[in-house]
Tab-separated table of C-alpha atoms in Angstrom:
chain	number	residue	atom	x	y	z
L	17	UNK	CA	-37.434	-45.541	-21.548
L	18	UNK	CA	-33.714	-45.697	-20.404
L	19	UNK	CA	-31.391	-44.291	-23.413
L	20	UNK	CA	-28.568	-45.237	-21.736
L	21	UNK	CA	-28.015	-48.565	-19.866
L	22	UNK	CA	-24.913	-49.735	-17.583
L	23	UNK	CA	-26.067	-53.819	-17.602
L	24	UNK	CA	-23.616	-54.387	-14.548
L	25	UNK	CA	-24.737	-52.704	-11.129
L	26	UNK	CA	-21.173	-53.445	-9.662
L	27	UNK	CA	-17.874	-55.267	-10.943
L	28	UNK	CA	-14.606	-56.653	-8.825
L	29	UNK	CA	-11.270	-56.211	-9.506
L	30	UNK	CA	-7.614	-57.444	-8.432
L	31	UNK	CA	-5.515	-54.603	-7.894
L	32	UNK	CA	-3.000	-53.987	-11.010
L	33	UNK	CA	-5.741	-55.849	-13.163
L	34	UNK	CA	-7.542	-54.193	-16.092
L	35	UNK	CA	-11.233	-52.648	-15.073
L	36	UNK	CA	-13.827	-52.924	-18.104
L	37	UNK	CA	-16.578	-50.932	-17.366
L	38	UNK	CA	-19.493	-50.756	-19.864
L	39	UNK	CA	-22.216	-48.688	-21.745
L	40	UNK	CA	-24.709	-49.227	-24.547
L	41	UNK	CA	-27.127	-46.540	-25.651
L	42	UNK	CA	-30.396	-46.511	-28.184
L	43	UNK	CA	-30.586	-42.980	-28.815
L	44	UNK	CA	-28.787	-42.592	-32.572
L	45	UNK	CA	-28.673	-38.995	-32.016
L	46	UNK	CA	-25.862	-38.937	-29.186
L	47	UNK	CA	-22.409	-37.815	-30.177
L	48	UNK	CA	-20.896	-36.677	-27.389
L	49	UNK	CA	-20.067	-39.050	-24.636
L	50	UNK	CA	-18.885	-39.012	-20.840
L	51	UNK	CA	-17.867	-41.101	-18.075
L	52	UNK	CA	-18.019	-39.248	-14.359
L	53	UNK	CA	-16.412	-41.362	-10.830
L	54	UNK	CA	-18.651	-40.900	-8.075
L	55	UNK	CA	-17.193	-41.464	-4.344
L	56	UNK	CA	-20.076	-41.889	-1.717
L	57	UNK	CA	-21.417	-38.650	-0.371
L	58	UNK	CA	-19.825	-36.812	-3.069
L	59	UNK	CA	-21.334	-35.492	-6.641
L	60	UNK	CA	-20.019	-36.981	-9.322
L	61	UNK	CA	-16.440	-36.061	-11.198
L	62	UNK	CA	-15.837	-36.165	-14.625
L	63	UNK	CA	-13.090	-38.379	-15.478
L	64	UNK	CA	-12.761	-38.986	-19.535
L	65	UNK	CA	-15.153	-37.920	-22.647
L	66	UNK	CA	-15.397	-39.204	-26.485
L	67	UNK	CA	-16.441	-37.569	-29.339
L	68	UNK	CA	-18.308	-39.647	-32.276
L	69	UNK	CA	-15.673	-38.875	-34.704
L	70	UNK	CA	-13.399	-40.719	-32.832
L	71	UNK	CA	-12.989	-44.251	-31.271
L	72	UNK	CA	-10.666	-44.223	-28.737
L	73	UNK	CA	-9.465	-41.314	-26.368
L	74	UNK	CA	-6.257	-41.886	-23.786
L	75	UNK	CA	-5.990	-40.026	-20.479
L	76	UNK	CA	-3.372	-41.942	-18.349
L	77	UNK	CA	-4.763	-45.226	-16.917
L	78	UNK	CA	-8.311	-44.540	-18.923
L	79	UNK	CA	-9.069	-45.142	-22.329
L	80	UNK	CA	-12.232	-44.556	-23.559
L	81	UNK	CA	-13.738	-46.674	-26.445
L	82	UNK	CA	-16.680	-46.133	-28.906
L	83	UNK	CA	-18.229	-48.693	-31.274
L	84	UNK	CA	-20.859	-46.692	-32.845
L	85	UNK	CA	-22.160	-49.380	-35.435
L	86	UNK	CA	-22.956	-51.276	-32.283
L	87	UNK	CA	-24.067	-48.112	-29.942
L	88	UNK	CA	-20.981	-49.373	-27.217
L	89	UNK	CA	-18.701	-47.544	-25.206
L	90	UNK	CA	-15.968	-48.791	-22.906
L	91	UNK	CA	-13.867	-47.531	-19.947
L	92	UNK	CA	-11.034	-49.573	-19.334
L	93	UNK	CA	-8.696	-48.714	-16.396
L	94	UNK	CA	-4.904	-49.856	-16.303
L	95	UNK	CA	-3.313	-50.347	-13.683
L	96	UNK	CA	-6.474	-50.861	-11.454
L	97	UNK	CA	-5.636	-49.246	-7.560
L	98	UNK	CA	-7.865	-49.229	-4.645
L	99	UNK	CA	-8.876	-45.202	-5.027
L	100	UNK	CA	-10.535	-46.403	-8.191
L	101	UNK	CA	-13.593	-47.976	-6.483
L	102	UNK	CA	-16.129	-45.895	-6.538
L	103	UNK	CA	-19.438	-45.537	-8.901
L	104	UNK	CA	-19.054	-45.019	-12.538
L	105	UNK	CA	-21.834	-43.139	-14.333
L	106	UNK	CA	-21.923	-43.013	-18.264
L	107	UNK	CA	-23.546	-40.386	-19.803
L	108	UNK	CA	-24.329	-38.859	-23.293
L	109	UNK	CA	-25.164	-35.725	-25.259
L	110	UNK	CA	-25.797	-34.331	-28.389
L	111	UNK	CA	-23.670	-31.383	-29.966
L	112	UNK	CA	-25.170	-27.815	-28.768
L	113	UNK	CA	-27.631	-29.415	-26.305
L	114	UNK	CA	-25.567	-29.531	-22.409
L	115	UNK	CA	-27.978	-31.751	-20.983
L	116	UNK	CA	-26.641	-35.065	-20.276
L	117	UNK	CA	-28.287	-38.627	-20.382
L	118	UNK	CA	-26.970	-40.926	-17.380
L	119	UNK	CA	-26.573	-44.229	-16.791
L	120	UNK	CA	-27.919	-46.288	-13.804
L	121	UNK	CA	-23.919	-46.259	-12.541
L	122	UNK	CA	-21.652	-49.444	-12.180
L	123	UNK	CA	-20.110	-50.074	-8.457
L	124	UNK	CA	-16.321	-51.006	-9.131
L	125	UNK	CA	-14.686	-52.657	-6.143
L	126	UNK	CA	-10.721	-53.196	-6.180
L	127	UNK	CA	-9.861	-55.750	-4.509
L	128	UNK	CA	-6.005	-55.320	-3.162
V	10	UNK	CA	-10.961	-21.830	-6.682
V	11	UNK	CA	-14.137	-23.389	-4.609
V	12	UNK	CA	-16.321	-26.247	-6.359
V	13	UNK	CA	-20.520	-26.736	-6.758
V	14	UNK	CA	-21.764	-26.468	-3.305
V	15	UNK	CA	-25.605	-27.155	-2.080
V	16	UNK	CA	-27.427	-26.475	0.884
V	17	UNK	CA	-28.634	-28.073	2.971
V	18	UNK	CA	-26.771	-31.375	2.739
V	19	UNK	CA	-29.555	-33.111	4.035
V	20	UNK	CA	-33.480	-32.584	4.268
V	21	UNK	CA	-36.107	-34.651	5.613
V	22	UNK	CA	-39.733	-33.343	5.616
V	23	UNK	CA	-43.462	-34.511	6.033
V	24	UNK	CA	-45.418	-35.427	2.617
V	25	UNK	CA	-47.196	-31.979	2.011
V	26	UNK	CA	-44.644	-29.613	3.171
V	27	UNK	CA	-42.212	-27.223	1.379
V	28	UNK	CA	-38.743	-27.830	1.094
V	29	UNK	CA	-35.715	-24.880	-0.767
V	30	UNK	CA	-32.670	-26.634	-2.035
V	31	UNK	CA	-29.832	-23.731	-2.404
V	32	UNK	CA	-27.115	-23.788	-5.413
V	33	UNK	CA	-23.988	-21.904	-5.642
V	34	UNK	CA	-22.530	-22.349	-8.751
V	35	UNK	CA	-18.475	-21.837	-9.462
V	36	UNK	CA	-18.264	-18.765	-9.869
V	37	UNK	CA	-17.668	-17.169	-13.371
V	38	UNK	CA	-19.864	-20.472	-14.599
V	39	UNK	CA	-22.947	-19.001	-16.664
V	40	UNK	CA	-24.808	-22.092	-16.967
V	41	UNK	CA	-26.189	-24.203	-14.481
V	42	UNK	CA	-27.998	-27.482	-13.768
V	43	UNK	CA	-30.214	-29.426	-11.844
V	44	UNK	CA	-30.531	-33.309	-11.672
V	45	UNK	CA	-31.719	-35.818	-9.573
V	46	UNK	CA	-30.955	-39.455	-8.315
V	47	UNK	CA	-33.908	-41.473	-7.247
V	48	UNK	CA	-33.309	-44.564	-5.352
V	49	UNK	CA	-30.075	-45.859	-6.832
V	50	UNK	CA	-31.412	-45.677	-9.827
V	51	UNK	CA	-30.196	-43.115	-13.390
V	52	UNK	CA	-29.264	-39.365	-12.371
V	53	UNK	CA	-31.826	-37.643	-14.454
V	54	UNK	CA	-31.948	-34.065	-16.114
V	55	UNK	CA	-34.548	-31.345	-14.204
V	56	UNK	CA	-33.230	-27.931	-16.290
V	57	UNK	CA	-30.321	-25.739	-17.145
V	58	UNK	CA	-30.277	-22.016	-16.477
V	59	UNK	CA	-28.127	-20.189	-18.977
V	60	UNK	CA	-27.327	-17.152	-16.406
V	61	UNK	CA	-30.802	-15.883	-15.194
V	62	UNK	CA	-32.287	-18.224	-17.799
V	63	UNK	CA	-34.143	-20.950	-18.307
V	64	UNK	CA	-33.222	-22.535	-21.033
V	65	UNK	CA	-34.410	-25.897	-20.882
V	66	UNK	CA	-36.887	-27.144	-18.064
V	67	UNK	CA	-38.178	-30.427	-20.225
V	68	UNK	CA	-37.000	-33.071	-16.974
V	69	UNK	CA	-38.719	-30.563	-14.310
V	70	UNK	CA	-41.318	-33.345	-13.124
V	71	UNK	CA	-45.022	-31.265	-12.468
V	72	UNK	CA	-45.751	-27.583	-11.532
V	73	UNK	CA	-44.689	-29.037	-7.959
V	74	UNK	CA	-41.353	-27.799	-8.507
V	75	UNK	CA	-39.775	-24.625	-9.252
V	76	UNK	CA	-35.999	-22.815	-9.619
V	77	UNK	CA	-34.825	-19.639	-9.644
V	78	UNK	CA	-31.410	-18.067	-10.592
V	79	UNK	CA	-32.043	-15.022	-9.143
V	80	UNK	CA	-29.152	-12.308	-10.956
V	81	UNK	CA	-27.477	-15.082	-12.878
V	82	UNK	CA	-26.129	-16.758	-9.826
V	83	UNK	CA	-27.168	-18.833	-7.322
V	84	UNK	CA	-30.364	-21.173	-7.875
V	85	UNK	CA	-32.814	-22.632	-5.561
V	86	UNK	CA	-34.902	-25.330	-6.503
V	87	UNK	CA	-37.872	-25.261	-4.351
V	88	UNK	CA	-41.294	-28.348	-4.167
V	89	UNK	CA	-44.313	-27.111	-2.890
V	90	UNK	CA	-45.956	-29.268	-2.206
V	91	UNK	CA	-43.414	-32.426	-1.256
V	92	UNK	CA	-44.748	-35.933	-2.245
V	93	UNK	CA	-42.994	-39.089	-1.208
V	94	UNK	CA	-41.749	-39.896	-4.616
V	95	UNK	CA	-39.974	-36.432	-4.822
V	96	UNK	CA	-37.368	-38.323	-2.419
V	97	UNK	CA	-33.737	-38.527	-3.961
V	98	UNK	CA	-30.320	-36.760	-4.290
V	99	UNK	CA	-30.546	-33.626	-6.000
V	100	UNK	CA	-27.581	-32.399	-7.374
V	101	UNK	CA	-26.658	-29.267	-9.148
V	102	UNK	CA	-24.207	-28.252	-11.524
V	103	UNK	CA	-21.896	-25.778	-13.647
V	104	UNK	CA	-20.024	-25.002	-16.934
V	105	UNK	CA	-18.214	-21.982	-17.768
V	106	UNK	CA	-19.677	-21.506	-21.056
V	107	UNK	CA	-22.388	-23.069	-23.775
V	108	UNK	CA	-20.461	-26.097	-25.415
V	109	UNK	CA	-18.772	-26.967	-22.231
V	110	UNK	CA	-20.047	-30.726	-21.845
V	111	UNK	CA	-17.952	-31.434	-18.759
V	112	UNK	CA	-20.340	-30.275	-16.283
V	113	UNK	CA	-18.855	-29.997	-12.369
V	114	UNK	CA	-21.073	-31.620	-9.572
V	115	UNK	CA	-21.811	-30.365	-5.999
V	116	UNK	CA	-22.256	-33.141	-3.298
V	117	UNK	CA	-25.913	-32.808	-3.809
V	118	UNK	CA	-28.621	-32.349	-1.218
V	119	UNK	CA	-30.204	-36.028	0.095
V	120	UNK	CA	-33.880	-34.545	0.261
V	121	UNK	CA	-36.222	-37.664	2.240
V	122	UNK	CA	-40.311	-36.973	2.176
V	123	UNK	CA	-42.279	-38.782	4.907
Protein backbone atom coordinates (compact mmCIF):
# COMPACT_ATOMS: atom_id res chain seq x y z
CA UNK A 1 0.00 0.00 0.00
CA UNK A 2 1.70 3.23 -1.36
CA UNK A 3 1.68 6.02 1.59
CA UNK A 4 2.83 8.39 -0.59
CA UNK A 5 1.63 8.96 -4.21
CA UNK A 6 3.06 11.47 -7.02
CA UNK A 7 -0.34 11.07 -9.52
CA UNK A 8 1.80 12.65 -12.45
CA UNK A 9 4.73 10.36 -13.83
CA UNK A 10 6.14 13.45 -15.79
CA UNK A 11 5.04 17.24 -16.35
CA UNK A 12 6.26 19.98 -19.18
CA UNK A 13 7.21 23.25 -18.73
CA UNK A 14 8.05 26.62 -20.72
CA UNK A 15 11.12 27.98 -19.52
CA UNK A 16 10.51 31.11 -17.02
CA UNK A 17 7.00 29.43 -16.31
CA UNK A 18 5.95 28.25 -12.84
CA UNK A 19 6.57 24.21 -12.22
CA UNK A 20 3.78 22.64 -9.84
CA UNK A 21 4.85 19.50 -8.82
CA UNK A 22 2.61 17.40 -6.51
CA UNK A 23 2.20 14.99 -3.47
CA UNK A 24 -0.63 13.49 -1.44
CA UNK A 25 -0.02 11.05 1.38
CA UNK A 26 -2.50 8.65 3.66
CA UNK A 27 -0.30 8.05 6.44
CA UNK A 28 -1.69 10.72 9.34
CA UNK A 29 1.35 10.06 11.23
CA UNK A 30 3.93 11.93 8.83
CA UNK A 31 5.24 15.28 9.94
CA UNK A 32 8.20 15.75 8.41
CA UNK A 33 8.32 16.18 4.71
CA UNK A 34 10.96 16.25 1.74
CA UNK A 35 11.36 16.80 -1.81
CA UNK A 36 14.90 15.32 -3.41
CA UNK A 37 15.91 16.23 -7.61
CA UNK A 38 17.20 13.27 -9.16
CA UNK A 39 19.44 13.72 -12.50
CA UNK A 40 19.79 10.34 -14.46
CA UNK A 41 22.59 8.15 -13.25
CA UNK A 42 22.85 10.09 -10.19
CA UNK A 43 21.25 9.42 -6.48
CA UNK A 44 18.96 11.66 -5.55
CA UNK A 45 19.63 15.40 -3.91
CA UNK A 46 17.70 16.93 -1.44
CA UNK A 47 16.39 20.14 -2.52
CA UNK A 48 13.63 21.68 0.13
CA UNK A 49 11.85 20.09 3.42
CA UNK A 50 8.54 21.13 5.52
CA UNK A 51 7.75 20.66 8.85
CA UNK A 52 3.89 20.05 9.92
CA UNK A 53 3.83 23.08 11.98
CA UNK A 54 4.26 25.03 9.14
CA UNK A 55 2.68 25.59 5.63
CA UNK A 56 4.92 27.08 3.49
CA UNK A 57 8.86 27.07 3.45
CA UNK A 58 10.95 29.49 0.79
CA UNK A 59 14.37 28.52 -0.54
CA UNK A 60 15.01 30.74 -3.66
CA UNK A 61 12.99 29.58 -6.72
CA UNK A 62 11.22 26.66 -4.38
CA UNK A 63 8.52 26.99 -2.12
CA UNK A 64 7.26 24.23 -0.48
CA UNK A 65 3.51 23.96 0.50
CA UNK A 66 1.55 21.76 3.02
CA UNK A 67 -2.23 21.39 3.32
CA UNK A 68 -2.48 18.99 6.07
CA UNK A 69 -6.41 18.93 6.43
CA UNK A 70 -6.20 17.63 2.91
CA UNK A 71 -2.80 15.40 3.30
CA UNK A 72 -1.18 17.78 0.10
CA UNK A 73 2.08 19.07 -0.48
CA UNK A 74 3.35 21.24 -3.31
CA UNK A 75 6.69 22.20 -4.96
CA UNK A 76 6.40 25.05 -7.04
CA UNK A 77 9.50 26.31 -8.95
CA UNK A 78 9.86 30.07 -10.15
CA UNK A 79 11.54 30.93 -12.62
CA UNK A 80 11.51 27.42 -14.31
CA UNK A 81 15.28 26.86 -16.30
CA UNK A 82 16.33 23.95 -18.26
CA UNK A 83 18.80 22.41 -15.27
CA UNK A 84 15.52 21.92 -13.47
CA UNK A 85 14.42 18.82 -15.46
CA UNK A 86 15.16 16.08 -13.81
CA UNK A 87 13.01 13.54 -11.45
CA UNK A 88 11.36 14.82 -8.40
CA UNK A 89 10.85 12.36 -5.54
CA UNK A 90 8.58 13.34 -2.47
CA UNK A 91 9.13 11.78 0.55
CA UNK A 92 7.96 11.75 4.26
CA UNK A 93 8.87 10.97 7.86
CA UNK A 94 7.86 10.99 11.19
CA UNK A 95 9.77 12.94 14.07
CA UNK A 96 12.68 10.58 15.62
CA UNK A 97 12.19 7.85 12.98
CA UNK A 98 15.05 8.75 9.74
CA UNK A 99 13.50 6.45 7.48
CA UNK A 100 11.86 8.08 4.67
CA UNK A 101 8.64 7.16 2.62
CA UNK A 102 9.11 7.97 -1.27
CA UNK A 103 7.12 8.74 -3.89
CA UNK A 104 6.95 7.00 -7.34
CA UNK A 105 8.95 10.43 -8.69
CA UNK A 106 7.48 13.01 -11.26
CA UNK A 107 9.69 13.55 -14.64
CA UNK A 108 9.76 17.48 -15.13
CA UNK A 109 10.80 18.49 -18.63
CA UNK A 110 11.59 22.34 -19.36
CA UNK A 111 10.95 23.13 -22.36
CA UNK A 112 13.25 26.33 -23.51
CA UNK B 1 34.58 16.92 1.29
CA UNK B 2 33.68 13.61 -0.95
CA UNK B 3 29.84 12.51 -1.25
CA UNK B 4 27.96 8.73 -0.82
CA UNK B 5 29.82 6.56 -3.13
CA UNK B 6 28.86 2.71 -4.10
CA UNK B 7 30.56 0.05 -5.71
CA UNK B 8 30.24 -1.40 -8.20
CA UNK B 9 28.22 0.99 -10.35
CA UNK B 10 26.84 -1.71 -12.16
CA UNK B 11 26.17 -5.57 -11.59
CA UNK B 12 24.62 -8.08 -13.66
CA UNK B 13 24.49 -11.73 -12.44
CA UNK B 14 22.72 -15.18 -13.12
CA UNK B 15 19.41 -15.93 -10.92
CA UNK B 16 21.08 -18.03 -8.05
CA UNK B 17 24.31 -16.34 -7.67
CA UNK B 18 25.77 -13.95 -5.03
CA UNK B 19 26.21 -10.49 -5.57
CA UNK B 20 28.23 -7.61 -2.57
CA UNK B 21 27.11 -4.08 -3.06
CA UNK B 22 29.92 -1.79 -1.20
CA UNK B 23 28.93 1.62 0.75
CA UNK B 24 31.15 4.33 1.81
CA UNK B 25 29.42 6.64 3.73
CA UNK B 26 30.63 10.58 4.17
CA UNK B 27 32.74 10.37 6.44
CA UNK B 28 32.03 11.63 10.06
CA UNK B 29 28.17 10.45 9.09
CA UNK B 30 27.10 7.85 11.92
CA UNK B 31 24.05 6.70 10.35
CA UNK B 32 23.53 5.07 7.25
CA UNK B 33 20.95 3.72 4.78
CA UNK B 34 19.97 1.42 2.30
CA UNK B 35 17.08 1.73 -0.30
CA UNK B 36 16.09 0.46 -3.38
CA UNK B 37 14.36 1.45 -6.76
CA UNK B 38 12.59 -1.29 -8.56
CA UNK B 39 11.59 -0.73 -12.06
CA UNK B 40 10.74 2.96 -12.11
CA UNK B 41 8.69 2.49 -9.59
CA UNK B 42 8.86 4.19 -5.36
CA UNK B 43 12.54 4.15 -3.81
CA UNK B 44 11.81 2.01 -0.86
CA UNK B 45 13.45 1.74 2.72
CA UNK B 46 15.81 -1.70 3.30
CA UNK B 47 17.52 -0.46 6.95
CA UNK B 48 19.54 2.15 8.71
CA UNK B 49 22.72 1.38 10.60
CA UNK B 50 23.26 3.79 13.44
CA UNK B 51 27.29 3.32 13.38
CA UNK B 52 27.89 -0.51 13.64
CA UNK B 53 24.14 -0.80 14.26
CA UNK B 54 21.24 -1.96 13.07
CA UNK B 55 18.73 -0.06 14.02
CA UNK B 56 15.95 -0.66 11.86
CA UNK B 57 15.93 -3.57 9.18
CA UNK B 58 11.81 -3.64 8.83
CA UNK B 59 12.13 -2.97 4.54
CA UNK B 60 15.05 -5.75 4.32
CA UNK B 61 12.89 -8.07 1.90
CA UNK B 62 13.69 -12.11 3.14
CA UNK B 63 16.76 -13.68 4.88
CA UNK B 64 18.12 -13.41 1.13
CA UNK B 65 19.74 -10.31 1.99
CA UNK B 66 22.15 -9.16 4.44
CA UNK B 67 24.44 -5.79 5.49
CA UNK B 68 27.15 -5.21 7.44
CA UNK B 69 28.80 -1.99 8.81
CA UNK B 70 31.73 -3.50 9.75
CA UNK B 71 33.57 -0.73 12.57
CA UNK B 72 30.87 1.86 12.06
CA UNK B 73 31.85 2.58 8.53
CA UNK B 74 31.47 1.26 5.40
CA UNK B 75 28.42 -1.22 4.64
CA UNK B 76 27.95 -3.93 2.21
CA UNK B 77 24.75 -5.18 1.40
CA UNK B 78 25.16 -8.60 0.12
CA UNK B 79 21.93 -11.36 -1.65
CA UNK B 80 22.68 -14.78 -1.50
CA UNK B 81 20.98 -16.16 -3.24
CA UNK B 82 19.97 -13.48 -6.27
CA UNK B 83 16.36 -13.87 -7.64
CA UNK B 84 15.16 -11.96 -10.65
CA UNK B 85 12.92 -9.71 -8.72
CA UNK B 86 15.92 -8.56 -6.51
CA UNK B 87 16.74 -6.43 -9.82
CA UNK B 88 16.78 -2.54 -9.17
CA UNK B 89 18.95 0.48 -8.13
CA UNK B 90 20.20 0.21 -4.79
CA UNK B 91 21.21 3.18 -3.27
CA UNK B 92 22.77 4.01 -0.01
CA UNK B 93 22.87 6.82 2.19
CA UNK B 94 24.16 9.17 5.15
CA UNK B 95 23.37 11.71 7.94
CA UNK B 96 25.67 13.14 10.34
CA UNK B 97 23.63 12.58 13.28
CA UNK B 98 20.02 11.03 14.62
CA UNK B 99 17.39 13.82 13.70
CA UNK B 100 19.14 14.69 10.55
CA UNK B 101 16.18 14.02 7.97
CA UNK B 102 18.13 15.27 4.96
CA UNK B 103 19.73 12.13 4.08
CA UNK B 104 22.71 12.41 1.14
CA UNK B 105 22.48 9.82 -1.79
CA UNK B 106 25.31 7.92 -3.60
CA UNK B 107 24.70 7.23 -7.39
CA UNK B 108 23.53 3.85 -6.41
CA UNK B 109 24.58 0.50 -7.79
CA UNK B 110 22.13 -0.74 -10.99
CA UNK B 111 22.21 -4.51 -9.78
CA UNK B 112 20.34 -6.75 -13.04
CA UNK B 113 19.57 -10.71 -12.12
CA UNK B 114 19.23 -13.02 -15.15
Amino acid sequence: DQQVKQNSPSLSVQEGRISILNCDYTNSMFDYFLWYKKYPAEGPTFLISISSIKDKNEDGRFTVFLNKSAKHLSLHIVPSQPGDSAVYFCAATRFGNEKLTFGTGTRLTIIP
Amino acid sequence: EAGVTQFPSHSVIEKGQTVTLRCDPISGHDNLYWYRRVMGKEIKFLLHFVKESKQDESGMPNNRFLAERTGGTYSTLKVQPAELEDSGVYFCASSQWQGAYEQFFGPGTRLTVL
